[in-house]
Amino acid sequence: MLRLIDIHKTYKVGPEEVEVLKGISMTIEKGELFAIIGPSGSGKSTLMNTMGLLDKPTSGSYFIEDTQITYDDDRVISTLRNRKIGFVFQSYNLLPRKTAIENVGIPLVYRGLKKNEIKEQSMEYLKRVEMDKWANYKPNELSGGQQQRVAIARALVGNPAIILADEPTGALDTQTGQEILTFFKQLNEKEGITFVIITHDPDIARQCKRMAELRDGVITDRQRKVDR
Amino acid sequence: MMLRININEALESLSSAKQRTVLALIGIIIGIGSVIGMISIGEIVKNQALKQFEDMGINIITVSKDYDSPNKMVTFPLSGTLALGKHVPGIASVAPYIVSGTQFSHGSKNAFIDMLGVTQSFFDICKLTVREGRLISDLDSYRYFCIIGSDFADSLQKSGTKNVLGSDFKFGKRIYTVIGVINKVSEGGGMLPGGLNKGVITHITTASRSFEERGINTFLARLKKIQPVPVLQRELNHYFGAKQRGLTIKVSTAEQLIEGMGKQMRLFTLLLGAIGSISLIVGGVGVMNVMLVSVTERRKEIGIRRALGAQQSDIQSQFIIESVTLCLAGGIIGILLGITVSYIFAYFAKWDFIVSYAAILLGVGVSTAVGVFSGFYPAREAARVDPITALRGE
Ligand SMILES: Nc1ncnc2c1ncn2[C@@H]1O[C@H](COP(=O)(O)OP(=O)(O)OP(=O)(O)O)[C@@H](O)[C@H]1O
Ligand SMILES: [Mg+2]
């Protein structure tokens, strides 16, 4: 489903060049529930942004569903991002002036769907995250866990190939975080939705089907250690 | 569809109207307002002038005493003026008149009104028609008869005079009997002496016996066919020079008058156009500033939208639509303002009010253009925001 081959990413900070990703090669199959752990600053978010087509690697090849990504046309990249990727962020990243249902509908707006179609589908996904009662609430009227549920509905609404979650439980208390992860696990098992989850929390990582560690810009697969 | 969503968005940010948004819009409002006001007033004036010439025809000239005459005391001789048609071949008919401001006392009311002494031909040349009673004829030349303007008649009726016709009123030192009321005429900018609707008309012979100002300084003439001004001027100077030593004349034609009005309008247009353009530039820069601040404030939103699949062009059009909506909102208020100003203008000038649809269209067009213009650069900046840095920065 996702294949990275020898991905390098270098940032220029002043005159110096900092290599954050030093040749990452990995494959994520359909139906995986994949955790990536690693110390702060190891490049986890950079890797995820690369997978999510927000960032462009300095070198290397990247395939989504066997299509190699070329980074020269914003329209192509944005359309792929819109259709193939669903993002869940640590800080939810809902638009503050929009209601829950409007937030969920944004990916569909960029697909050019009709207003009532957007509304219908957004509501359906709000139901699935059990947030339909709060459809007309603004983000600041919701708790952190509730906001993250809305954000998950937004990631799911376009039926993407993969959900990329960057520390989705990082801003939540242990119990609420666990609820979110349980929900991910259900979606993964029942509907075969593919997840890549970045986390600091070993407890969360341990519950995923597969885990890899990013350290000093290199990835080490630790699948065997977690598989029980 | 995207468009409607974006307009909603823009209206939302407008309704949370920040001070600088309002300030920027004031520029747009004044700019569009003055442009629309200018065009509307221009249309009203033009309409009015054309209407009068439609009534009177454009083969009318006004001949007045040249106030730089070698002899300042001389005026036009009545009989010599009336005989003009027989001696100058191009002239069909003439209507000399005397104007004089006169005290009018009625009950406790005192007013100062314009009185006119005319011959019968005046009504024909000016196309004045009677509303009630009859017009002054040349047979009334020794009678203290008068006819009055329609506004004057209405105000007399309002203040309690039941039958204006046949009533006697004191104008200056004399008492006149009203024998007729004329229909309302369109005033302003034309050939007609001013104040007809509020004024009083008597026969010129009566006038020359009783008015304070008794000399004929002006007359109207209808031409058989339109002739060049210098030719007319030469012929008339020749004619009157022989009759009254030291009298020279000036001719003004309908064409000249229309042209003169055009010149005045151009000056007016230039002035308001300048005010309008400056305000529009100031407003446009203000809107650009508002939009730039908005882009900075909403970097995070841009990042989120990009992550969810917005193309650079989506972001760009979102901000341009916002800027256009903003300017259109200002523009619509400006259009209303401009039309209101021209209405007030027409009301006080007693002219027919017309709404210029071309002006409205122009107002909408110009505000859209200002919106696109001042939104373009901020929108491009918005489209270029790097989604990762935008998402990271809280
Ligand atoms: N735009 C940039 N310019 C320069 N350096 C950057 C840029 N973005 C990231 N970096 C650097 O790349 C490294 C990796 O950052 P990244 O955000 O991927 O780490 P992370 O593993 O997600 O950390 P955390 O667990 O704290 O979220 C950091 O040292 C960071 O300073
Ligand atoms: Mg990170």
XYZ file of C-alpha atoms and ligand atoms in Angstrom:
654
model
C 0.000 0.000 0.000
C 2.722 2.485 1.032
C 6.288 1.852 0.036
C 9.257 4.049 0.903
C 12.605 3.333 -0.703
C 15.754 4.986 0.652
C 14.003 8.211 1.678
C 16.350 11.005 2.757
C 15.285 14.329 4.149
C 17.695 17.145 4.808
C 16.809 20.505 6.317
C 18.956 23.548 5.848
C 19.342 25.454 9.081
C 21.385 28.520 8.237
C 24.556 27.332 6.559
C 24.323 23.856 8.079
C 22.484 20.895 6.681
C 20.697 18.605 9.089
C 19.808 15.181 7.813
C 16.655 14.104 9.624
C 15.796 10.993 7.619
C 18.821 8.972 6.616
C 17.575 6.453 4.133
C 14.245 5.079 5.287
C 12.944 2.015 3.482
C 9.738 0.421 4.615
C 6.463 -1.003 3.369
C 3.063 -0.683 4.968
C 0.490 -3.204 3.836
C -3.234 -2.829 3.639
C -4.978 -3.558 6.927
C -1.986 -2.837 9.129
C -2.112 -1.139 12.490
C 1.403 0.198 12.603
C 2.993 2.109 15.463
C 6.106 4.232 15.082
C 7.937 5.184 18.245
C 11.123 7.065 18.836
C 12.659 9.832 20.911
C 11.674 13.431 20.461
C 13.333 15.032 17.469
C 14.097 11.723 15.822
C 12.088 12.665 12.741
C 8.803 10.842 13.321
C 6.649 13.777 12.255
C 8.923 14.399 9.293
C 8.456 10.816 8.205
C 4.712 11.045 8.619
C 4.516 14.321 6.679
C 6.443 12.640 3.912
C 4.018 9.714 3.904
C 1.133 12.180 3.926
C 2.492 14.141 0.955
C 2.786 17.323 2.974
C 6.559 17.169 2.716
C 8.820 16.317 -0.160
C 11.799 14.051 0.473
C 15.241 15.251 -0.549
C 15.829 11.947 -2.295
C 14.345 8.472 -2.535
C 11.211 7.001 -4.036
C 7.753 6.823 -2.586
C 4.847 4.731 -3.856
C 1.205 4.887 -2.838
C -0.760 1.896 -4.112
C 2.023 1.168 -6.595
C 1.949 4.671 -8.066
C 5.231 6.474 -7.767
C 4.852 9.977 -6.447
C 6.295 12.803 -8.510
C 6.342 16.060 -6.668
C 6.114 18.520 -9.536
C 2.386 19.231 -9.681
C 0.568 20.649 -6.676
C -2.805 19.683 -8.129
C -1.857 16.026 -8.406
C -0.283 15.921 -4.929
C -3.224 17.741 -3.318
C -5.732 15.468 -5.012
C -3.835 12.368 -3.856
C -3.672 13.756 -0.332
C -7.376 14.463 -0.459
C -8.325 10.993 -1.667
C -5.704 8.645 -0.197
C -4.682 10.160 3.133
C -6.545 10.894 6.314
C -4.719 12.905 8.972
C -5.263 12.821 12.723
C -3.161 15.303 14.685
C -2.124 15.600 18.289
C -3.759 19.026 18.571
C -6.900 17.947 16.643
C -6.546 20.849 14.184
C -10.247 21.534 13.787
C -11.205 24.886 12.292
C -12.368 26.890 15.318
C -15.090 28.897 13.553
C -16.753 25.839 12.060
C -19.136 23.385 13.653
C -18.256 19.732 14.084
C -20.231 18.662 11.033
C -18.712 21.426 8.898
C -15.227 20.387 9.988
C -15.902 16.783 9.051
C -17.092 17.853 5.597
C -13.991 19.819 4.545
C -12.237 16.993 2.635
C -15.440 16.475 0.662
C -15.669 20.185 -0.146
C -12.357 19.824 -1.961
C -13.757 16.899 -3.884
C -16.437 19.167 -5.249
C -19.374 17.297 -3.734
C -22.772 18.941 -3.418
C -23.725 20.588 -0.163
C -26.393 18.086 0.847
C -24.177 15.137 -0.053
C -21.443 16.573 2.134
C -23.870 17.059 4.981
C -25.277 13.565 4.677
C -21.905 11.848 4.591
C -20.445 14.006 7.355
C -23.372 13.129 9.588
C -22.893 9.448 8.870
C -19.277 9.620 9.993
C -20.148 11.702 13.042
C -22.516 8.881 14.003
C -19.710 6.386 13.666
C -17.565 8.279 16.148
C -20.670 8.770 18.322
C -20.527 12.520 17.946
C -23.760 13.078 15.990
C -25.371 14.745 18.993
C -22.669 17.412 18.878
C -22.895 18.044 15.134
C -23.594 21.746 15.524
C -21.108 22.430 18.298
C -17.993 24.470 17.709
C -14.651 22.861 18.699
C -14.204 25.071 21.768
C -17.512 23.731 23.094
C -16.183 20.165 23.038
C -13.771 18.251 25.263
C -10.390 17.140 23.947
C -11.536 13.580 23.440
C -14.657 14.747 21.659
C -12.632 17.027 19.394
C -10.337 14.149 18.519
C -13.359 12.011 17.626
C -14.563 14.749 15.269
C -11.064 14.900 13.788
C -11.149 11.130 13.275
C -14.522 11.411 11.526
C -12.933 14.041 9.284
C -10.029 11.716 8.502
C -12.399 8.871 7.683
C -15.039 10.755 5.729
C -13.257 10.623 2.402
C -12.686 6.872 2.712
C -8.896 7.220 2.325
C -6.421 4.392 1.769
C -4.638 5.090 5.042
C -5.011 7.048 8.256
C -1.862 8.781 9.496
C -2.097 9.719 13.158
C 0.670 11.850 14.692
C 0.469 11.346 18.458
C -3.329 11.181 18.398
C -3.477 10.515 22.144
C -0.682 12.886 23.094
C -2.998 15.613 24.363
C -5.458 13.306 26.096
C -5.510 11.659 29.501
C -4.689 7.959 29.637
C -8.281 6.794 29.707
C -9.509 8.967 26.844
C -6.377 8.089 24.884
C -7.124 4.428 25.366
C -10.680 4.963 24.130
C -9.369 6.516 20.948
C -6.933 3.644 20.411
C -9.649 1.079 21.062
C -11.713 2.819 18.426
C -8.796 2.640 15.968
C -8.382 -1.060 16.730
C -12.075 -1.686 16.063
C -11.990 0.157 12.743
C -8.857 -1.757 11.826
C -10.296 -5.124 12.675
C -13.860 -4.735 11.481
C -13.332 -2.593 8.403
C -9.727 -3.285 7.565
C -8.767 0.378 7.675
C -4.990 0.884 7.596
C -3.391 2.973 10.360
C 0.029 4.399 10.998
C 0.203 5.757 14.531
C 3.057 7.803 15.913
C 3.248 7.650 19.670
C 5.439 8.237 22.662
C 3.422 5.887 24.783
C 4.821 2.308 24.885
C 1.423 1.082 26.141
C -0.251 2.328 22.994
C 2.497 1.007 20.729
C 2.325 -2.423 22.332
C -1.329 -2.783 21.370
C -0.610 -2.262 17.665
C -0.058 -5.166 15.303
C 3.352 -3.959 14.319
C 5.837 -1.467 15.668
C 8.978 0.215 14.424
C 11.392 2.570 16.095
C 12.902 5.630 14.527
C 16.241 6.628 15.953
C 18.851 8.960 14.508
C 17.012 9.037 11.219
C 17.027 5.281 10.750
C 14.103 2.928 11.210
C 14.331 -0.416 12.980
C 11.456 -2.829 12.697
C 10.632 -4.294 16.085
C 7.713 -6.359 14.921
C 8.916 -9.632 16.391
C 9.296 -8.151 19.832
C 5.718 -6.960 20.025
C 3.961 -9.761 18.296
C 2.500 -12.001 20.887
C -20.563 25.385 -4.858
C -17.085 26.159 -3.579
C -17.983 29.716 -4.396
C -20.975 29.753 -2.088
C -19.023 28.223 0.760
C -16.305 30.806 0.295
C -18.776 33.679 0.218
C -20.300 32.425 3.443
C -16.830 32.310 4.892
C -16.148 35.864 3.799
C -19.425 37.137 5.214
C -18.618 35.398 8.477
C -15.321 37.187 8.793
C -17.054 40.397 7.766
C -19.746 40.031 10.410
C -17.092 39.635 13.052
C -16.186 43.065 11.669
C -12.918 44.175 13.020
C -12.096 47.831 13.201
C -9.592 47.776 10.399
C -12.095 45.989 8.141
C -14.614 48.739 8.738
C -11.986 51.415 8.110
C -10.928 49.797 4.869
C -14.541 49.545 3.794
C -15.140 53.245 4.443
C -12.617 53.971 1.712
C -14.436 51.680 -0.694
C -17.810 53.136 0.292
C -16.707 56.726 -0.270
C -14.934 55.801 -3.484
C -17.831 53.914 -5.023
C -20.276 56.428 -3.547
C -18.667 59.384 -5.256
C -18.307 57.605 -8.570
C -21.951 56.531 -8.513
C -23.115 59.914 -7.238
C -21.176 61.630 -9.989
C -22.581 59.481 -12.751
C -26.133 59.627 -11.418
C -26.067 63.398 -11.076
C -24.594 63.672 -14.542
C -27.419 61.570 -15.905
C -29.989 63.641 -14.043
C -28.584 66.896 -15.400
C -28.351 65.563 -18.916
C -31.850 64.205 -18.747
C -33.119 67.528 -17.516
C -31.376 69.568 -20.193
C -32.493 67.294 -22.961
C -36.038 67.364 -21.676
C -36.168 71.127 -21.884
C -34.759 71.218 -25.356
C -37.117 68.481 -26.366
C -39.947 70.782 -25.317
C -38.536 73.934 -26.856
C -36.541 72.627 -29.769
C -32.925 73.541 -30.291
C -33.486 76.289 -32.843
C -33.913 78.768 -30.004
C -31.391 81.454 -29.209
C -31.047 83.853 -26.327
C -29.898 87.334 -27.262
C -28.718 89.482 -24.414
C -27.188 92.859 -24.041
C -23.437 92.707 -23.980
C -22.598 94.185 -20.608
C -19.336 95.383 -22.100
C -21.349 97.595 -24.484
C -19.832 101.006 -25.097
C -23.043 102.467 -23.731
C -24.095 100.665 -20.598
C -27.417 102.389 -20.165
C -29.040 101.279 -23.412
C -31.500 98.397 -23.554
C -33.396 96.709 -26.360
C -36.198 98.823 -27.828
C -39.516 96.941 -27.602
C -40.943 97.739 -31.017
C -37.595 97.391 -32.753
C -37.104 93.992 -31.170
C -40.559 92.799 -32.089
C -39.976 93.907 -35.679
C -36.767 91.884 -35.893
C -38.383 89.088 -37.906
C -39.142 91.488 -40.741
C -35.577 92.735 -41.035
C -33.304 89.818 -40.196
C -34.110 86.955 -42.541
C -33.100 84.016 -40.293
C -35.389 84.969 -37.378
C -38.869 83.437 -37.223
C -40.184 85.032 -34.053
C -38.955 86.914 -30.994
C -39.972 87.132 -27.360
C -38.441 89.985 -25.371
C -38.885 89.900 -21.627
C -38.205 91.875 -18.479
C -37.322 90.209 -15.196
C -37.689 91.919 -11.870
C -37.603 90.786 -8.286
C -40.770 91.907 -6.583
C -42.151 92.074 -3.073
C -45.292 90.006 -2.604
C -47.557 90.569 0.365
C -50.489 88.342 1.120
C -52.115 88.453 4.499
C -49.293 88.255 6.957
C -47.026 86.621 4.439
C -44.221 88.458 2.734
C -42.139 86.972 -0.023
C -39.768 87.995 -2.719
C -40.669 86.568 -6.102
C -39.568 86.827 -9.704
C -41.904 88.782 -11.977
C -41.688 88.523 -15.687
C -43.027 90.874 -18.345
C -43.566 89.081 -21.651
C -45.287 89.312 -24.991
C -47.730 86.726 -26.323
C -44.977 85.171 -28.447
C -43.102 84.170 -25.293
C -45.554 81.346 -24.559
C -45.202 79.957 -28.035
C -41.416 80.056 -28.074
C -41.108 78.637 -24.561
C -43.916 76.140 -25.157
C -45.718 77.181 -22.023
C -49.227 75.844 -21.695
C -52.120 76.829 -19.524
C -53.377 74.715 -16.633
C -56.326 76.906 -15.667
C -57.734 80.124 -17.093
C -55.923 81.597 -20.060
C -52.544 82.995 -21.055
C -51.618 86.660 -21.307
C -52.325 88.034 -24.792
C -51.008 91.152 -26.466
C -54.500 92.615 -25.984
C -53.815 92.662 -22.235
C -51.019 95.155 -22.645
C -52.723 97.888 -20.626
C -54.379 95.646 -18.056
C -53.009 94.645 -14.665
C -53.547 90.979 -15.424
C -51.140 88.240 -14.504
C -50.663 84.513 -14.756
C -48.813 82.519 -12.152
C -46.603 79.446 -11.973
C -48.047 76.147 -10.858
C -46.040 75.916 -7.622
C -47.094 79.424 -6.704
C -50.742 78.597 -7.406
C -50.520 75.460 -5.296
C -48.996 77.289 -2.370
C -51.691 79.993 -2.574
C -54.349 77.302 -2.535
C -52.734 75.634 0.417
C -52.660 78.857 2.365
C -56.407 79.305 1.939
C -57.140 80.990 -1.375
C -59.954 78.894 -2.791
C -60.221 80.432 -6.219
C -56.856 81.617 -7.363
C -58.325 82.515 -10.753
C -59.889 85.953 -10.576
C -58.279 86.802 -7.253
C -56.369 90.015 -6.810
C -52.874 90.102 -5.368
C -50.437 92.867 -4.670
C -47.085 92.551 -6.354
C -44.812 95.459 -5.607
C -46.955 98.592 -5.602
C -49.695 97.327 -7.924
C -52.605 94.973 -7.666
C -52.931 92.316 -10.359
C -55.798 89.980 -11.227
C -54.860 86.356 -11.828
C -56.237 85.178 -15.150
C -54.367 81.924 -15.553
C -52.065 79.287 -14.133
C -49.395 77.689 -16.326
C -48.403 74.050 -16.296
C -45.243 73.081 -14.540
C -42.139 73.530 -16.653
C -38.827 71.736 -16.288
C -36.328 74.201 -15.036
C -32.624 74.510 -14.867
C -29.809 74.536 -17.330
C -31.881 75.590 -20.319
C -33.013 78.694 -22.138
C -36.005 79.530 -19.993
C -35.709 82.354 -17.508
C -35.523 80.799 -14.050
C -38.235 80.643 -11.425
C -41.243 80.275 -13.732
C -42.985 77.730 -11.549
C -42.847 79.999 -8.535
C -43.165 83.259 -10.418
C -45.672 85.679 -11.891
C -45.989 86.750 -15.517
C -47.645 89.873 -16.806
C -47.606 91.675 -20.149
C -44.381 93.423 -21.040
C -46.127 96.778 -21.553
C -47.649 96.565 -18.105
C -44.235 95.584 -16.799
C -42.485 98.509 -18.405
C -44.876 100.840 -16.594
C -44.761 99.236 -13.171
C -41.584 97.171 -12.659
C -38.620 98.576 -10.834
C -36.369 97.242 -13.569
C -37.959 98.383 -16.819
C -35.344 97.823 -19.531
C -35.304 94.820 -21.840
C -31.928 93.170 -21.438
C -32.718 89.842 -23.038
C -34.951 88.269 -25.619
C -35.529 84.802 -26.959
C -35.813 84.149 -30.669
C -36.787 81.166 -32.741
C -34.659 80.651 -35.828
C -35.973 79.509 -39.182
C -32.965 77.271 -39.417
C -29.863 76.815 -37.298
C -27.153 79.293 -38.202
C -23.599 79.841 -37.067
C -23.296 82.160 -34.075
C -20.876 84.686 -35.684
C -23.279 85.275 -38.576
C -26.210 85.880 -36.240
C -24.074 88.038 -34.041
C -22.975 90.216 -36.969
C -26.492 90.644 -38.347
C -28.030 91.443 -34.975
C -25.273 93.884 -34.022
C -25.743 95.605 -37.315
C -29.497 95.829 -36.764
C -29.421 97.054 -33.167
C -26.349 99.242 -33.644
C -28.359 101.322 -36.080
C -31.328 101.558 -33.699
C -29.571 102.244 -30.398
C -26.192 103.881 -30.427
C -23.644 101.900 -28.510
C -25.716 98.709 -28.041
C -23.865 95.482 -28.730
C -25.291 92.035 -28.213
C -24.326 88.504 -27.332
C -25.963 85.431 -28.764
C -26.170 82.121 -27.000
C -27.557 79.095 -28.738
C -28.985 75.888 -27.405
C -25.941 74.108 -28.725
C -23.625 76.428 -26.798
C -25.661 75.911 -23.695
C -25.538 72.148 -23.969
C -21.841 72.385 -24.619
C -21.341 74.675 -21.623
C -23.255 72.287 -19.461
C -21.088 69.506 -20.747
C -17.999 71.471 -19.754
C -19.335 72.044 -16.272
C -20.204 68.401 -15.999
C -16.723 67.460 -17.068
C -15.235 69.591 -14.322
C -17.615 68.078 -11.810
C -16.869 64.612 -13.132
C -13.160 65.228 -12.872
C -13.462 66.410 -9.297
C -15.630 63.560 -8.072
C -13.691 61.140 -10.223
C -10.500 62.227 -8.479
C -12.072 61.911 -5.022
C -13.480 58.550 -6.034
C -10.228 57.191 -7.390
C -8.203 58.333 -4.393
C -10.695 56.795 -1.972
C -10.757 53.610 -3.996
C -6.982 53.374 -3.920
C -6.937 54.049 -0.182
C -9.757 51.539 0.325
C -8.053 49.009 -1.909
C -4.804 49.284 0.026
C -6.829 48.997 3.245
C -8.505 45.834 2.035
C -5.145 44.463 0.941
C -3.829 45.106 4.430
C -6.869 43.451 6.004
C -6.364 40.451 3.764
C -2.639 40.213 4.512
C -3.319 40.281 8.240
C -6.029 37.704 7.742
C -3.600 35.432 5.881
C -1.119 35.693 8.743
C -3.789 35.067 11.351
C -5.113 32.082 9.468
C -1.899 30.295 8.578
C -2.996 27.379 10.689
C -6.320 27.173 8.904
C -4.483 27.234 5.576
C -2.240 24.396 6.769
C -5.228 22.331 7.866
C -7.040 22.885 4.600
C -3.960 21.939 2.621
C -3.548 18.759 4.690
C -7.151 17.883 3.913
C -6.574 18.214 0.186
C -6.961 21.883 -0.752
C -4.909 22.811 -3.780
C -2.928 26.023 -3.851
C -5.486 27.360 -6.302
C -8.314 26.546 -3.846
C -6.617 28.599 -1.157
C -5.910 31.387 -3.584
C -9.504 31.601 -4.780
C -10.778 31.408 -1.212
C -8.908 34.568 -0.300
C -9.725 36.366 -3.549
C -13.411 35.576 -3.124
C -13.187 36.861 0.412
C -11.612 40.087 -0.719
C -14.165 40.507 -3.519
C -17.036 39.839 -1.121
C -15.615 42.420 1.236
C -15.292 45.017 -1.522
C -18.716 44.195 -2.925
C -20.270 44.727 0.482
C -18.595 48.133 0.593
C -19.522 48.724 -3.021
C -23.211 48.051 -2.466
C -23.300 50.461 0.473
C -21.410 52.932 -1.733
C -23.928 52.527 -4.548
C -26.786 53.214 -2.141
C -24.907 56.228 -0.825
C -24.251 57.587 -4.317
C -27.866 57.153 -5.350
C -29.034 58.815 -2.143
C -26.724 61.755 -2.792
C -28.013 62.151 -6.340
C -31.588 61.886 -5.054
C -30.969 64.692 -2.571
C -29.340 66.709 -5.329
C -32.311 66.199 -7.653
C -34.744 66.945 -4.847
C -33.230 70.304 -4.030
C -32.693 71.243 -7.664
C -36.320 70.219 -8.322
C -35.158 68.022 -11.122
C -36.476 64.658 -12.153
C -34.718 61.880 -10.261
C -33.536 58.961 -12.335
C -31.582 55.891 -11.296
C -28.738 55.190 -13.649
C -28.495 51.443 -14.109
C -25.237 51.879 -15.951
C -23.872 53.498 -12.798
C -24.998 50.594 -10.618
C -23.433 48.127 -13.004
C -20.249 50.148 -13.017
C -20.240 50.292 -9.212
C -20.542 46.531 -8.961
C -17.863 46.108 -11.619
C -15.430 48.530 -10.018
C -15.800 47.077 -6.525
C -15.280 43.581 -7.893
C -12.180 44.786 -9.699
C -10.843 46.454 -6.549
C -11.546 43.221 -4.674
C -9.647 41.108 -7.177
C -6.842 43.631 -7.360
C -6.317 44.016 -3.632
C -6.948 40.349 -2.916
C -4.553 39.010 -5.488
C -1.263 39.470 -3.679
C -2.494 38.319 -0.232
C -4.175 35.313 -1.848
C -0.946 34.358 -3.565
C 0.850 34.636 -0.240
C -1.815 32.397 1.297
C -1.409 29.812 -1.444
C 2.341 29.751 -0.848
C 2.089 29.087 2.876
C 4.025 25.931 3.678
C 1.514 23.549 5.255
C 4.033 21.882 7.577
C 5.310 25.062 9.194
C 1.768 26.378 9.349
C 0.565 23.235 11.118
C 3.478 23.172 13.500
C 3.326 26.810 14.562
C 0.671 27.347 17.188
N 11.462 22.997 8.723
C 12.504 22.552 9.435
N 13.676 23.186 9.370
C 14.731 22.748 10.074
N 14.700 21.697 10.879
C 13.550 21.040 11.005
C 12.398 21.419 10.286
N 11.411 20.557 10.586
C 11.930 19.682 11.471
N 13.213 19.959 11.719
C 14.082 19.200 12.597
O 13.970 17.854 12.275
C 14.060 17.066 13.450
C 12.912 16.105 13.492
O 11.699 16.795 13.728
P 10.347 16.020 13.895
O 9.278 17.026 14.138
O 10.152 15.126 12.751
O 10.610 15.192 15.199
P 9.627 14.247 15.994
O 10.280 12.910 16.022
O 8.274 14.291 15.460
O 9.674 14.866 17.432
P 8.508 14.932 18.541
O 8.434 13.590 19.139
O 9.014 15.943 19.520
O 7.271 15.336 17.849
C 14.106 18.034 14.604
O 15.455 18.094 15.073
C 13.683 19.328 14.042
O 14.345 20.372 14.663
Mg 6.408 15.012 16.122
